[in-house]
JSON list of N, CA and C in Angstrom, two decimals:
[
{"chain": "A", "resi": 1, "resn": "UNK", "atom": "N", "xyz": [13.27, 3.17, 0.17]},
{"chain": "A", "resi": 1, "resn": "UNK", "atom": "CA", "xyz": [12.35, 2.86, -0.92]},
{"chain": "A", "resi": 1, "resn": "UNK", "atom": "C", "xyz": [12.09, 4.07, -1.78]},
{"chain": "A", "resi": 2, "resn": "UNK", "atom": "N", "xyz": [12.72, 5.32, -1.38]},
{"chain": "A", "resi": 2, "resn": "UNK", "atom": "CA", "xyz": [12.63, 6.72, -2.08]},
{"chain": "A", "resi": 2, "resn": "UNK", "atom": "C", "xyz": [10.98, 6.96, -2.06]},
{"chain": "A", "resi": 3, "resn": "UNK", "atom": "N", "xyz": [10.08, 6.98, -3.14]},
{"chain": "A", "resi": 3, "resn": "UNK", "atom": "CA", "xyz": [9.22, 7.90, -3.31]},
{"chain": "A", "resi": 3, "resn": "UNK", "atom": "C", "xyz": [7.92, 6.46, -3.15]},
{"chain": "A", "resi": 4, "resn": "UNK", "atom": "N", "xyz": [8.38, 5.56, -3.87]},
{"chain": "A", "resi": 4, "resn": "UNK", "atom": "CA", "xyz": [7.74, 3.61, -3.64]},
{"chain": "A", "resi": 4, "resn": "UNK", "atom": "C", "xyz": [7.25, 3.38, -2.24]},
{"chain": "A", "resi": 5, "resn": "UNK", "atom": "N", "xyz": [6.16, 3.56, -1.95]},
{"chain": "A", "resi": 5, "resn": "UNK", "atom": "CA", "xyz": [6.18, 2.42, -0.51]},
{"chain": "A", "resi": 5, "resn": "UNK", "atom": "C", "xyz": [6.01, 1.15, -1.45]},
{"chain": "A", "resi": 6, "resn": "UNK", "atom": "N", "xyz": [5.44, 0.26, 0.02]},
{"chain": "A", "resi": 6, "resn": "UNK", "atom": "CA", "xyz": [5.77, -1.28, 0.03]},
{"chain": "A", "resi": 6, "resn": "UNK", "atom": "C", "xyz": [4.52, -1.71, 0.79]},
{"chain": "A", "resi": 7, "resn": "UNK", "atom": "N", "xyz": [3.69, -2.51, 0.51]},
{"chain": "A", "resi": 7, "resn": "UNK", "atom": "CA", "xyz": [2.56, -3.08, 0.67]},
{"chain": "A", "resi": 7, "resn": "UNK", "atom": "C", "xyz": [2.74, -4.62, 0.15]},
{"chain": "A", "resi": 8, "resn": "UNK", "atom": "N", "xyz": [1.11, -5.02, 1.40]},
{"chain": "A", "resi": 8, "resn": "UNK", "atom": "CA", "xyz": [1.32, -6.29, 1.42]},
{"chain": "A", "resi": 8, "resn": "UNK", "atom": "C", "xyz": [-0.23, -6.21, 1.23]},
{"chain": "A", "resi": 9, "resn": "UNK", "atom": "N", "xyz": [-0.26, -7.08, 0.46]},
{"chain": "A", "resi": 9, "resn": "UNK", "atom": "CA", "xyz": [-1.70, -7.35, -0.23]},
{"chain": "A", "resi": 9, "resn": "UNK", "atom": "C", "xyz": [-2.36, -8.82, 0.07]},
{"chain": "A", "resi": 10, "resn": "UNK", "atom": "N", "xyz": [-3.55, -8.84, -0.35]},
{"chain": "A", "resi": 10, "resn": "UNK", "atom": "CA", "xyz": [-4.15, -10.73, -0.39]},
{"chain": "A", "resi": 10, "resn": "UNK", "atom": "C", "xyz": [-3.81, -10.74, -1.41]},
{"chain": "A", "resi": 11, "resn": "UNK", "atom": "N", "xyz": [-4.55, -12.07, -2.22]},
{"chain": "A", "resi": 11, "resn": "UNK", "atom": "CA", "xyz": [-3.98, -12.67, -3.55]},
{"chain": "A", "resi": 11, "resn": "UNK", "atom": "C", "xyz": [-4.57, -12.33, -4.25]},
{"chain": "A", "resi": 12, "resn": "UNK", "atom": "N", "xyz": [-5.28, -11.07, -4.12]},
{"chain": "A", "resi": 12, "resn": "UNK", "atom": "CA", "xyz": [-6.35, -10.39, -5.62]},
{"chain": "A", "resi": 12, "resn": "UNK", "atom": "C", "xyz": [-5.22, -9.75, -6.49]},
{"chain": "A", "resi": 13, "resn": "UNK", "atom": "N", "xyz": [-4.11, -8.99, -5.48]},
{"chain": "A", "resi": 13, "resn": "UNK", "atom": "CA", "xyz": [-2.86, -8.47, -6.15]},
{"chain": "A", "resi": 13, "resn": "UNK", "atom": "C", "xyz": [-1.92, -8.83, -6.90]},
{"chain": "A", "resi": 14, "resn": "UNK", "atom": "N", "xyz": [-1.73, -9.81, -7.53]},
{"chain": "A", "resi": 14, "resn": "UNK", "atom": "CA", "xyz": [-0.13, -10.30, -7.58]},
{"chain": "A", "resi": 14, "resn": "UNK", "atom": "C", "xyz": [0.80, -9.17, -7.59]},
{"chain": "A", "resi": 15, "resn": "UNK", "atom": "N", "xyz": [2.13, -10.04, -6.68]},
{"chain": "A", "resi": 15, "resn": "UNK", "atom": "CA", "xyz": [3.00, -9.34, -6.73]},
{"chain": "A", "resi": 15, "resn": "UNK", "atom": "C", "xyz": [3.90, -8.60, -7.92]},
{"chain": "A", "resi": 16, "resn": "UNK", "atom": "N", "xyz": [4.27, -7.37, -7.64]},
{"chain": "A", "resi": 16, "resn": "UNK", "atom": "CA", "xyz": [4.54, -6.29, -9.06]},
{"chain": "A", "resi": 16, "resn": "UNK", "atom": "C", "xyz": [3.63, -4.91, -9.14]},
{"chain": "A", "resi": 17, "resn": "UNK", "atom": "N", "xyz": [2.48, -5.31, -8.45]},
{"chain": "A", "resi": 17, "resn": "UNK", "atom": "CA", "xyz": [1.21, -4.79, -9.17]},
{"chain": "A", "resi": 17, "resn": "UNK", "atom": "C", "xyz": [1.28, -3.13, -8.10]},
{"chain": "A", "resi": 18, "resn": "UNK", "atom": "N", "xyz": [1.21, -1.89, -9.26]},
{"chain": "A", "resi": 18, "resn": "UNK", "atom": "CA", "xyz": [1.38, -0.72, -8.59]},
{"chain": "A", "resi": 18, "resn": "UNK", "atom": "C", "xyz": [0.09, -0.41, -8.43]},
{"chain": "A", "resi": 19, "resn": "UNK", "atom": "N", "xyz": [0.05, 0.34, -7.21]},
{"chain": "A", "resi": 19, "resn": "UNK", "atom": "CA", "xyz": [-0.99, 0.74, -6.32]},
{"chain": "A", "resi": 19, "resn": "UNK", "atom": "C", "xyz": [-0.86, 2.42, -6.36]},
{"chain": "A", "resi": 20, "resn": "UNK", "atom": "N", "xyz": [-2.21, 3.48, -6.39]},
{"chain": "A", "resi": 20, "resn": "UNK", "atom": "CA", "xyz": [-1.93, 4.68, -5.92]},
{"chain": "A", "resi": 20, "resn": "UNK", "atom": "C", "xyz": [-2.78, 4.60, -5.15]},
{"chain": "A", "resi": 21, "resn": "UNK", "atom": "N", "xyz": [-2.78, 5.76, -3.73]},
{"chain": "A", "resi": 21, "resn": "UNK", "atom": "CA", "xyz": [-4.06, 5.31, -2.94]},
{"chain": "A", "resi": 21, "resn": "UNK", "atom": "C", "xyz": [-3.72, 7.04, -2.19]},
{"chain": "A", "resi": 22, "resn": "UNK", "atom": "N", "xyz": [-5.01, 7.52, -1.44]},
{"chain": "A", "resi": 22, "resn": "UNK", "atom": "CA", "xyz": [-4.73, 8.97, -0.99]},
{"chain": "A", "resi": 22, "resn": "UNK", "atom": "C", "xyz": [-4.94, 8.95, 0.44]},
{"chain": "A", "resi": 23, "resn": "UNK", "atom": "N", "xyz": [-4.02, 8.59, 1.35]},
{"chain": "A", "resi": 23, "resn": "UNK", "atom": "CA", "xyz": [-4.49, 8.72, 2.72]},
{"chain": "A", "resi": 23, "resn": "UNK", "atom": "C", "xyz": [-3.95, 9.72, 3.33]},
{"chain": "A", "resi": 24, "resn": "UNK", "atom": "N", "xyz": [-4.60, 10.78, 3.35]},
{"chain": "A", "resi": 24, "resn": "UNK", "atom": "CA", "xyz": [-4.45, 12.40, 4.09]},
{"chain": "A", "resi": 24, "resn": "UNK", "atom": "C", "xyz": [-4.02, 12.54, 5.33]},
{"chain": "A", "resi": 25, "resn": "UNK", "atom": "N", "xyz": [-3.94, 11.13, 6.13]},
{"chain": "A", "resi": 25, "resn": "UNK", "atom": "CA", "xyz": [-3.41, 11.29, 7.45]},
{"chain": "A", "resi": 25, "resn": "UNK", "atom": "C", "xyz": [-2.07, 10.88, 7.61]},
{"chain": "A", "resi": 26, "resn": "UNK", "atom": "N", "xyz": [-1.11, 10.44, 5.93]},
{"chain": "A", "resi": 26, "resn": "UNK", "atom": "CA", "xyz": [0.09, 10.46, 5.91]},
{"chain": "A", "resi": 26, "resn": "UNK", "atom": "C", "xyz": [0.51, 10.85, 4.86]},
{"chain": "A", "resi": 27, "resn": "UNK", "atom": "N", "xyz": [-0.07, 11.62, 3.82]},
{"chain": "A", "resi": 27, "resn": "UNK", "atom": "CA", "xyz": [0.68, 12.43, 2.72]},
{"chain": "A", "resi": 27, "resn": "UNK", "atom": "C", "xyz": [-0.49, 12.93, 2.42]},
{"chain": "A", "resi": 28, "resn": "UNK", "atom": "N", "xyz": [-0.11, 14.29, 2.13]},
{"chain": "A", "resi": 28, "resn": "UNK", "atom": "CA", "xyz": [-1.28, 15.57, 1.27]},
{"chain": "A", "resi": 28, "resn": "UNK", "atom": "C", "xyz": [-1.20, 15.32, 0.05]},
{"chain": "A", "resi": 29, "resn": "UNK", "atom": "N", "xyz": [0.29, 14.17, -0.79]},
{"chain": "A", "resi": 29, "resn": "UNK", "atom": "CA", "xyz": [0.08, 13.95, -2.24]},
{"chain": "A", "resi": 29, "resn": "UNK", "atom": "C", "xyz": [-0.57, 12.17, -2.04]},
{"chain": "A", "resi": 30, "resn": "UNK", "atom": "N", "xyz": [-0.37, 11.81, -3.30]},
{"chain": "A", "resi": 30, "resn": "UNK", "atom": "CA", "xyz": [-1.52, 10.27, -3.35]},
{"chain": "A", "resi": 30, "resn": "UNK", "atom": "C", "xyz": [0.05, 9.37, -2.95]},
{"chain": "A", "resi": 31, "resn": "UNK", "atom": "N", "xyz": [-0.14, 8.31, -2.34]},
{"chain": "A", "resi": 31, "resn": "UNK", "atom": "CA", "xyz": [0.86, 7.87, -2.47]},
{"chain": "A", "resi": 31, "resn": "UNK", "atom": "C", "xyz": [1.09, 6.59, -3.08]},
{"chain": "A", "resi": 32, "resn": "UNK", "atom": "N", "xyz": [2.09, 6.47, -3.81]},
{"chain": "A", "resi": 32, "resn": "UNK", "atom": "CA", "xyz": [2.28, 4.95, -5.02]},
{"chain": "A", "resi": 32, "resn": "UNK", "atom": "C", "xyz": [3.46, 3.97, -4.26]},
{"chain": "A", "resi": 33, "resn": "UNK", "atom": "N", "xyz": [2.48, 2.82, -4.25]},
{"chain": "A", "resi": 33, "resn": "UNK", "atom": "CA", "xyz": [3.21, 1.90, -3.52]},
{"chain": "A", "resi": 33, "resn": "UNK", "atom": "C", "xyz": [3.00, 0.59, -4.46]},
{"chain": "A", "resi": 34, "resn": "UNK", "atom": "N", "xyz": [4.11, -0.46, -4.37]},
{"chain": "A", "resi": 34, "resn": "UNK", "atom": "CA", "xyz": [4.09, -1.61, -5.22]},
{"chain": "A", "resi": 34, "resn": "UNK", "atom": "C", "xyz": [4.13, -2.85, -4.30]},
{"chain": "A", "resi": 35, "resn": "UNK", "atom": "N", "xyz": [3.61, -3.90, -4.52]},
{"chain": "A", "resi": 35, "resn": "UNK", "atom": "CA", "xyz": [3.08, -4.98, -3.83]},
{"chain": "A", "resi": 35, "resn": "UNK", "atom": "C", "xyz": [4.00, -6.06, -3.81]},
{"chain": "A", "resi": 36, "resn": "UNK", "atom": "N", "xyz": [4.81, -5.98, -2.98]},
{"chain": "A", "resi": 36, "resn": "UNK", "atom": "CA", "xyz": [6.25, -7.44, -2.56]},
{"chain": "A", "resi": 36, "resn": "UNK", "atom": "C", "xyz": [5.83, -8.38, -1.46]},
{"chain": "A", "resi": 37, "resn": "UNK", "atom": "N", "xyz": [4.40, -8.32, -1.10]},
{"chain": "A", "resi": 37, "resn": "UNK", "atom": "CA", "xyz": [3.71, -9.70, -0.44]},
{"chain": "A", "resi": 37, "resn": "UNK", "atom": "C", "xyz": [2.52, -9.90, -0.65]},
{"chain": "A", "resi": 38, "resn": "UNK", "atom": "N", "xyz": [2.09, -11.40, -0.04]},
{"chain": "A", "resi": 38, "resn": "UNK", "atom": "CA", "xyz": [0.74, -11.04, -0.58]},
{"chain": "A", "resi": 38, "resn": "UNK", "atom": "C", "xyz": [-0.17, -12.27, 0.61]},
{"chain": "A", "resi": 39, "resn": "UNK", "atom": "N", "xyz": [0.88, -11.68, 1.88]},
{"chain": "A", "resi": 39, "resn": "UNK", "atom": "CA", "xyz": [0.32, -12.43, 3.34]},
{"chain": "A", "resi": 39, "resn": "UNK", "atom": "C", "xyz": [-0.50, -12.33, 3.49]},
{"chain": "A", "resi": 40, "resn": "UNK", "atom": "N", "xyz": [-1.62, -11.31, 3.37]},
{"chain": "A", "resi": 40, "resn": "UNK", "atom": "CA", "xyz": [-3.35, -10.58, 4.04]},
{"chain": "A", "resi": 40, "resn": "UNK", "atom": "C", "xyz": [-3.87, -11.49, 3.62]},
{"chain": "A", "resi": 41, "resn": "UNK", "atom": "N", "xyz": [-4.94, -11.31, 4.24]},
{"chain": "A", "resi": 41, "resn": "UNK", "atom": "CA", "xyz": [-6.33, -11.79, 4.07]},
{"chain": "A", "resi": 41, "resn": "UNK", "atom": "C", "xyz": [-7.02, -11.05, 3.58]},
{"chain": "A", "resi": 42, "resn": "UNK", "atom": "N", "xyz": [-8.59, -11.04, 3.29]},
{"chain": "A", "resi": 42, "resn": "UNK", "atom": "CA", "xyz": [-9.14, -10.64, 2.71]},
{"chain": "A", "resi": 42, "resn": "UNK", "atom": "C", "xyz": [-8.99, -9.42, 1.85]},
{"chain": "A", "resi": 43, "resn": "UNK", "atom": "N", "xyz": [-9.46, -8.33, 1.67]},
{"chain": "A", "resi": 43, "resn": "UNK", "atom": "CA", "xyz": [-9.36, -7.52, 1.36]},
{"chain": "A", "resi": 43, "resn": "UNK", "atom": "C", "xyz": [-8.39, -6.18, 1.80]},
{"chain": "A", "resi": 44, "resn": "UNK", "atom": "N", "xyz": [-7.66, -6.83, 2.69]},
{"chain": "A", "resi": 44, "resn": "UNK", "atom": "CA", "xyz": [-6.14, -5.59, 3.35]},
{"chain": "A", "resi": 44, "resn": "UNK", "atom": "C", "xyz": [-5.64, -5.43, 2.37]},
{"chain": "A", "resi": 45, "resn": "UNK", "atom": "N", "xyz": [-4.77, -4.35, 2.52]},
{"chain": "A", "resi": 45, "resn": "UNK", "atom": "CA", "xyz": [-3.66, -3.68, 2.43]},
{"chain": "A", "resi": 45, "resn": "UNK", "atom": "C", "xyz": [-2.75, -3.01, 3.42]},
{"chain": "A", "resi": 46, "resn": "UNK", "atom": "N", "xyz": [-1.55, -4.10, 3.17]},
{"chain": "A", "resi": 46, "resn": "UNK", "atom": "CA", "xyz": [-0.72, -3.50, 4.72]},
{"chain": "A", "resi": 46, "resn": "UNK", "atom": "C", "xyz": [0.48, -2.47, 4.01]},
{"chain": "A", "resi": 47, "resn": "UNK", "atom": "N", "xyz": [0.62, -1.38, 4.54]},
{"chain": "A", "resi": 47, "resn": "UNK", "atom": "CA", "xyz": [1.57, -0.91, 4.51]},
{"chain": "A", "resi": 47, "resn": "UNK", "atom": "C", "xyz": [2.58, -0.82, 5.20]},
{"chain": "A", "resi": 48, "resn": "UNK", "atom": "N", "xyz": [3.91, -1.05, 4.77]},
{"chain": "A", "resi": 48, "resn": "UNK", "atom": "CA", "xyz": [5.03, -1.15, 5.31]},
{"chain": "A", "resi": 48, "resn": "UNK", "atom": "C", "xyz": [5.40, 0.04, 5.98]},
{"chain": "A", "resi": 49, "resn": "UNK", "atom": "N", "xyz": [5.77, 0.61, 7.35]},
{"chain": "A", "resi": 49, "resn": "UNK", "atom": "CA", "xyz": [6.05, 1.62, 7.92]},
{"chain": "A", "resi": 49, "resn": "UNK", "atom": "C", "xyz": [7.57, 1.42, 8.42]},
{"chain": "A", "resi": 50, "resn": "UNK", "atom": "N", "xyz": [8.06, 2.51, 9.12]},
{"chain": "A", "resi": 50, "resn": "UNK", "atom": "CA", "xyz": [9.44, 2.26, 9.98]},
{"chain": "A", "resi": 50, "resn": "UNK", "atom": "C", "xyz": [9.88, 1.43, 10.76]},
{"chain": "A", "resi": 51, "resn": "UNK", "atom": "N", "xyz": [8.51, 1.40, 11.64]},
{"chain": "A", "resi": 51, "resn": "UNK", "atom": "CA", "xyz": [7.96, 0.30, 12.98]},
{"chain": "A", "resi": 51, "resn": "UNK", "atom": "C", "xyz": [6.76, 0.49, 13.06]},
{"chain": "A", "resi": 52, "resn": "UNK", "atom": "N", "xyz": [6.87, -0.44, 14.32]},
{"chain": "A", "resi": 52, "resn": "UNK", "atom": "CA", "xyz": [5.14, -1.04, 14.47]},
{"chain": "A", "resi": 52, "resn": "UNK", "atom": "C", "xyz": [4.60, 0.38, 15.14]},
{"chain": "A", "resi": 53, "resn": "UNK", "atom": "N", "xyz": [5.66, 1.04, 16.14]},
{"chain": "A", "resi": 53, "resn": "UNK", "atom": "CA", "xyz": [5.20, 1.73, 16.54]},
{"chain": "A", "resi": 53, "resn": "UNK", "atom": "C", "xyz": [4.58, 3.39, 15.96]},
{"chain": "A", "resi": 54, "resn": "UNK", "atom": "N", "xyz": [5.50, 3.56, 14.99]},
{"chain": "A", "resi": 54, "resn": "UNK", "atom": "CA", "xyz": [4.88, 4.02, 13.91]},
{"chain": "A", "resi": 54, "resn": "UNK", "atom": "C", "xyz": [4.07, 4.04, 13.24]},
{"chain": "A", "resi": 55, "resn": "UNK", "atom": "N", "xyz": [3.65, 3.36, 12.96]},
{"chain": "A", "resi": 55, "resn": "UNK", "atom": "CA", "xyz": [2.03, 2.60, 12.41]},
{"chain": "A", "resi": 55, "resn": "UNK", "atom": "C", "xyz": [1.02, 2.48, 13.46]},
{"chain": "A", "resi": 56, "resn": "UNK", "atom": "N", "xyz": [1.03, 2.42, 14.87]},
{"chain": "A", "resi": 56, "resn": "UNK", "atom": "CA", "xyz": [0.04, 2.69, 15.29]},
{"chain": "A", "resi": 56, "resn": "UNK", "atom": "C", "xyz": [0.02, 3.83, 16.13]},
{"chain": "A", "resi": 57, "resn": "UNK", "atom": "N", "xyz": [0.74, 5.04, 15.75]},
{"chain": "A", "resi": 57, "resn": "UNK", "atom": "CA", "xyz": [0.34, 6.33, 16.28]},
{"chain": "A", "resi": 57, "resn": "UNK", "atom": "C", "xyz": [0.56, 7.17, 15.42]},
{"chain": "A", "resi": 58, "resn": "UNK", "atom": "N", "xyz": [0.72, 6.74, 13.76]},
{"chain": "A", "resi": 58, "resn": "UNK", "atom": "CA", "xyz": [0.28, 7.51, 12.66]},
{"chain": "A", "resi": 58, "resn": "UNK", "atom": "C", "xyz": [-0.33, 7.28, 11.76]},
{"chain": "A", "resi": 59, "resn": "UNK", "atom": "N", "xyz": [-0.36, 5.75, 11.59]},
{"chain": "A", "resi": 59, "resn": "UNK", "atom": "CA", "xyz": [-0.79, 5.15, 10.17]},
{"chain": "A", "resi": 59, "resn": "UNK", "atom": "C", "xyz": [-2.41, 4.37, 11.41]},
{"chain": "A", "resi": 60, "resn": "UNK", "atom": "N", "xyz": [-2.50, 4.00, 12.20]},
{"chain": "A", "resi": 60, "resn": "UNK", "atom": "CA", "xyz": [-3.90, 2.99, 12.42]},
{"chain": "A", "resi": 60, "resn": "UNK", "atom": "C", "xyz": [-4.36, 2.26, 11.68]},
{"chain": "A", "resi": 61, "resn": "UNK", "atom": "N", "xyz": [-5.57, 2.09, 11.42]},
{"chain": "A", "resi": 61, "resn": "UNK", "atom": "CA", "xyz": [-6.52, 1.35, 10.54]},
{"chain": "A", "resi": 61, "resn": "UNK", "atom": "C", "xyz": [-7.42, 2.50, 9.99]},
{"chain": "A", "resi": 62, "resn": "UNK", "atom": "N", "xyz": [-7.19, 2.40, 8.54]},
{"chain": "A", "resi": 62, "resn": "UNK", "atom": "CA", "xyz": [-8.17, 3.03, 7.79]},
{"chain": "A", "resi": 62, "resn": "UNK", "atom": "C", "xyz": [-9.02, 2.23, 7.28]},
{"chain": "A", "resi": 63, "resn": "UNK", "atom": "N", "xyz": [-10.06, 2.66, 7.23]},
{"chain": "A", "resi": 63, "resn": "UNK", "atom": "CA", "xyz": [-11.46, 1.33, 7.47]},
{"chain": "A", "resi": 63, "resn": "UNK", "atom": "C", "xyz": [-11.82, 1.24, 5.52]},
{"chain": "A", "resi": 64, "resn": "UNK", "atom": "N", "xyz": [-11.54, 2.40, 5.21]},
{"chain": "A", "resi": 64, "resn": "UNK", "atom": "CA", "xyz": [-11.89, 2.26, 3.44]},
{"chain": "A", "resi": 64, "resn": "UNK", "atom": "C", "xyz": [-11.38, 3.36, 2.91]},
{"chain": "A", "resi": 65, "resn": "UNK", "atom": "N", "xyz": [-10.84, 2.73, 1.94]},
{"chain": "A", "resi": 65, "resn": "UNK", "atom": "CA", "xyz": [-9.29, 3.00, 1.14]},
{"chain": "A", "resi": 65, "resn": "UNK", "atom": "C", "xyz": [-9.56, 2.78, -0.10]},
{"chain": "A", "resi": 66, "resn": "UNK", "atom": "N", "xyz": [-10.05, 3.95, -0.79]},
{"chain": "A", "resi": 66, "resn": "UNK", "atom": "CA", "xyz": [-9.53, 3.71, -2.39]},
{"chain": "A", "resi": 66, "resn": "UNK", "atom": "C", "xyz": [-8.78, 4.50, -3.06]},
{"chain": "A", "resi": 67, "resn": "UNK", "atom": "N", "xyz": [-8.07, 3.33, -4.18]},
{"chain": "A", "resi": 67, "resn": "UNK", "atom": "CA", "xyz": [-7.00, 3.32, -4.70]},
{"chain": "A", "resi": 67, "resn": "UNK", "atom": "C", "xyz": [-7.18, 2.84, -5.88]},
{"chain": "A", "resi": 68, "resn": "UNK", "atom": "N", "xyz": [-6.14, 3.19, -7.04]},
{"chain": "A", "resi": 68, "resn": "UNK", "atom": "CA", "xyz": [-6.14, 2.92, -8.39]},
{"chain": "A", "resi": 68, "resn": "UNK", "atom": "C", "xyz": [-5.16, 2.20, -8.54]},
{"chain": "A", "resi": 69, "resn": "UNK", "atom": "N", "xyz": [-5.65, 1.10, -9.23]},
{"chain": "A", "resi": 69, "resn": "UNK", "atom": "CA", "xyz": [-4.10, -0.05, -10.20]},
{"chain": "A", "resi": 69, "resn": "UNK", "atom": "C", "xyz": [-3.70, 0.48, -10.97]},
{"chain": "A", "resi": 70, "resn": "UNK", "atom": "N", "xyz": [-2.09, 1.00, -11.02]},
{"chain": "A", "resi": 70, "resn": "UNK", "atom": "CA", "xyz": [-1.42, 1.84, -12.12]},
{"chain": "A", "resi": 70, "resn": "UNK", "atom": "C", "xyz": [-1.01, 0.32, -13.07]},
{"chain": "A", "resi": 71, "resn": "UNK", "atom": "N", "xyz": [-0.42, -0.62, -12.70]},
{"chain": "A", "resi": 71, "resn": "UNK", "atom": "CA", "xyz": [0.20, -2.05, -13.27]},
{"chain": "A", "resi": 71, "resn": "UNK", "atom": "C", "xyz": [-0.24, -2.56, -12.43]},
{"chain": "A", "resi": 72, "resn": "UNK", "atom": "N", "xyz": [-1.03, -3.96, -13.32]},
{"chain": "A", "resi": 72, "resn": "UNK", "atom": "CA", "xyz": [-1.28, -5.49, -12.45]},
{"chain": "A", "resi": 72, "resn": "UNK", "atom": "C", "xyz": [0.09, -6.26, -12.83]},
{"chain": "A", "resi": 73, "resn": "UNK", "atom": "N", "xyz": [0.69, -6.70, -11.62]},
{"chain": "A", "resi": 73, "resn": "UNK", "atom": "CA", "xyz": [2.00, -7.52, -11.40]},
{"chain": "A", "resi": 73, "resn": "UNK", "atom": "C", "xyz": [3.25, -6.89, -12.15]},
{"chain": "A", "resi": 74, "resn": "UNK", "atom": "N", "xyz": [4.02, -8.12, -12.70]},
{"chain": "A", "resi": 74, "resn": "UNK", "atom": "CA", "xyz": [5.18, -7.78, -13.38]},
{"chain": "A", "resi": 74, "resn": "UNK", "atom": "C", "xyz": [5.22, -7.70, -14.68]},
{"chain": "A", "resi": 75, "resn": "UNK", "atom": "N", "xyz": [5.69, -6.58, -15.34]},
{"chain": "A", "resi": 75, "resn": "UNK", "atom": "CA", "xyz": [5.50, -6.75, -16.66]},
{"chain": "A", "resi": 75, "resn": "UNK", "atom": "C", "xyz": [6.89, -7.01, -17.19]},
{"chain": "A", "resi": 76, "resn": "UNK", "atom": "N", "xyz": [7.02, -7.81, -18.21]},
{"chain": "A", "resi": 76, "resn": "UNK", "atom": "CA", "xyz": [7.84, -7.82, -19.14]},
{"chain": "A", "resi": 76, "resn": "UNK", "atom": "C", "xyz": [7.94, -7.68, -20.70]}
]
């Protein structure tokens, strides 16, 4: 995905829609990710990792997460 993660959002997102968000316990820069689901519930944001196991002995649950909408969905 190069520099893009991949997140899965509820349906406040539509899909397209770029995300920046700063979580210090997996990058010292902000990281920009774009939204190709939109399975969650409420207010999640899942991020796509390597594995599961990866995600739960680096990524966990971050309880509150903010982040800026660079683009809502797809533009044309």
């Amino acid at each position: 995905y190069g520099k893009i993660r991949i997140v899965a959002s509820s349906r406040n997102y539509p899909c397209g829609t770029i995300l920046r968000f700063n979580v210090k316990k997996l990058s010292s820069e902000p990281i920009v990710a774009i939204v190709l689901d939109r399975g969650v519930g409420g207010n999640v944001i899942d991020l796509l990792t390597e594995s599961e196991d990866y995600a739960i002995k680096h990524v966990g649950r971050v309880r509150k997460l903010e982040f800026e909408v660079l683009r809502e969905g797809w533009k044309k």
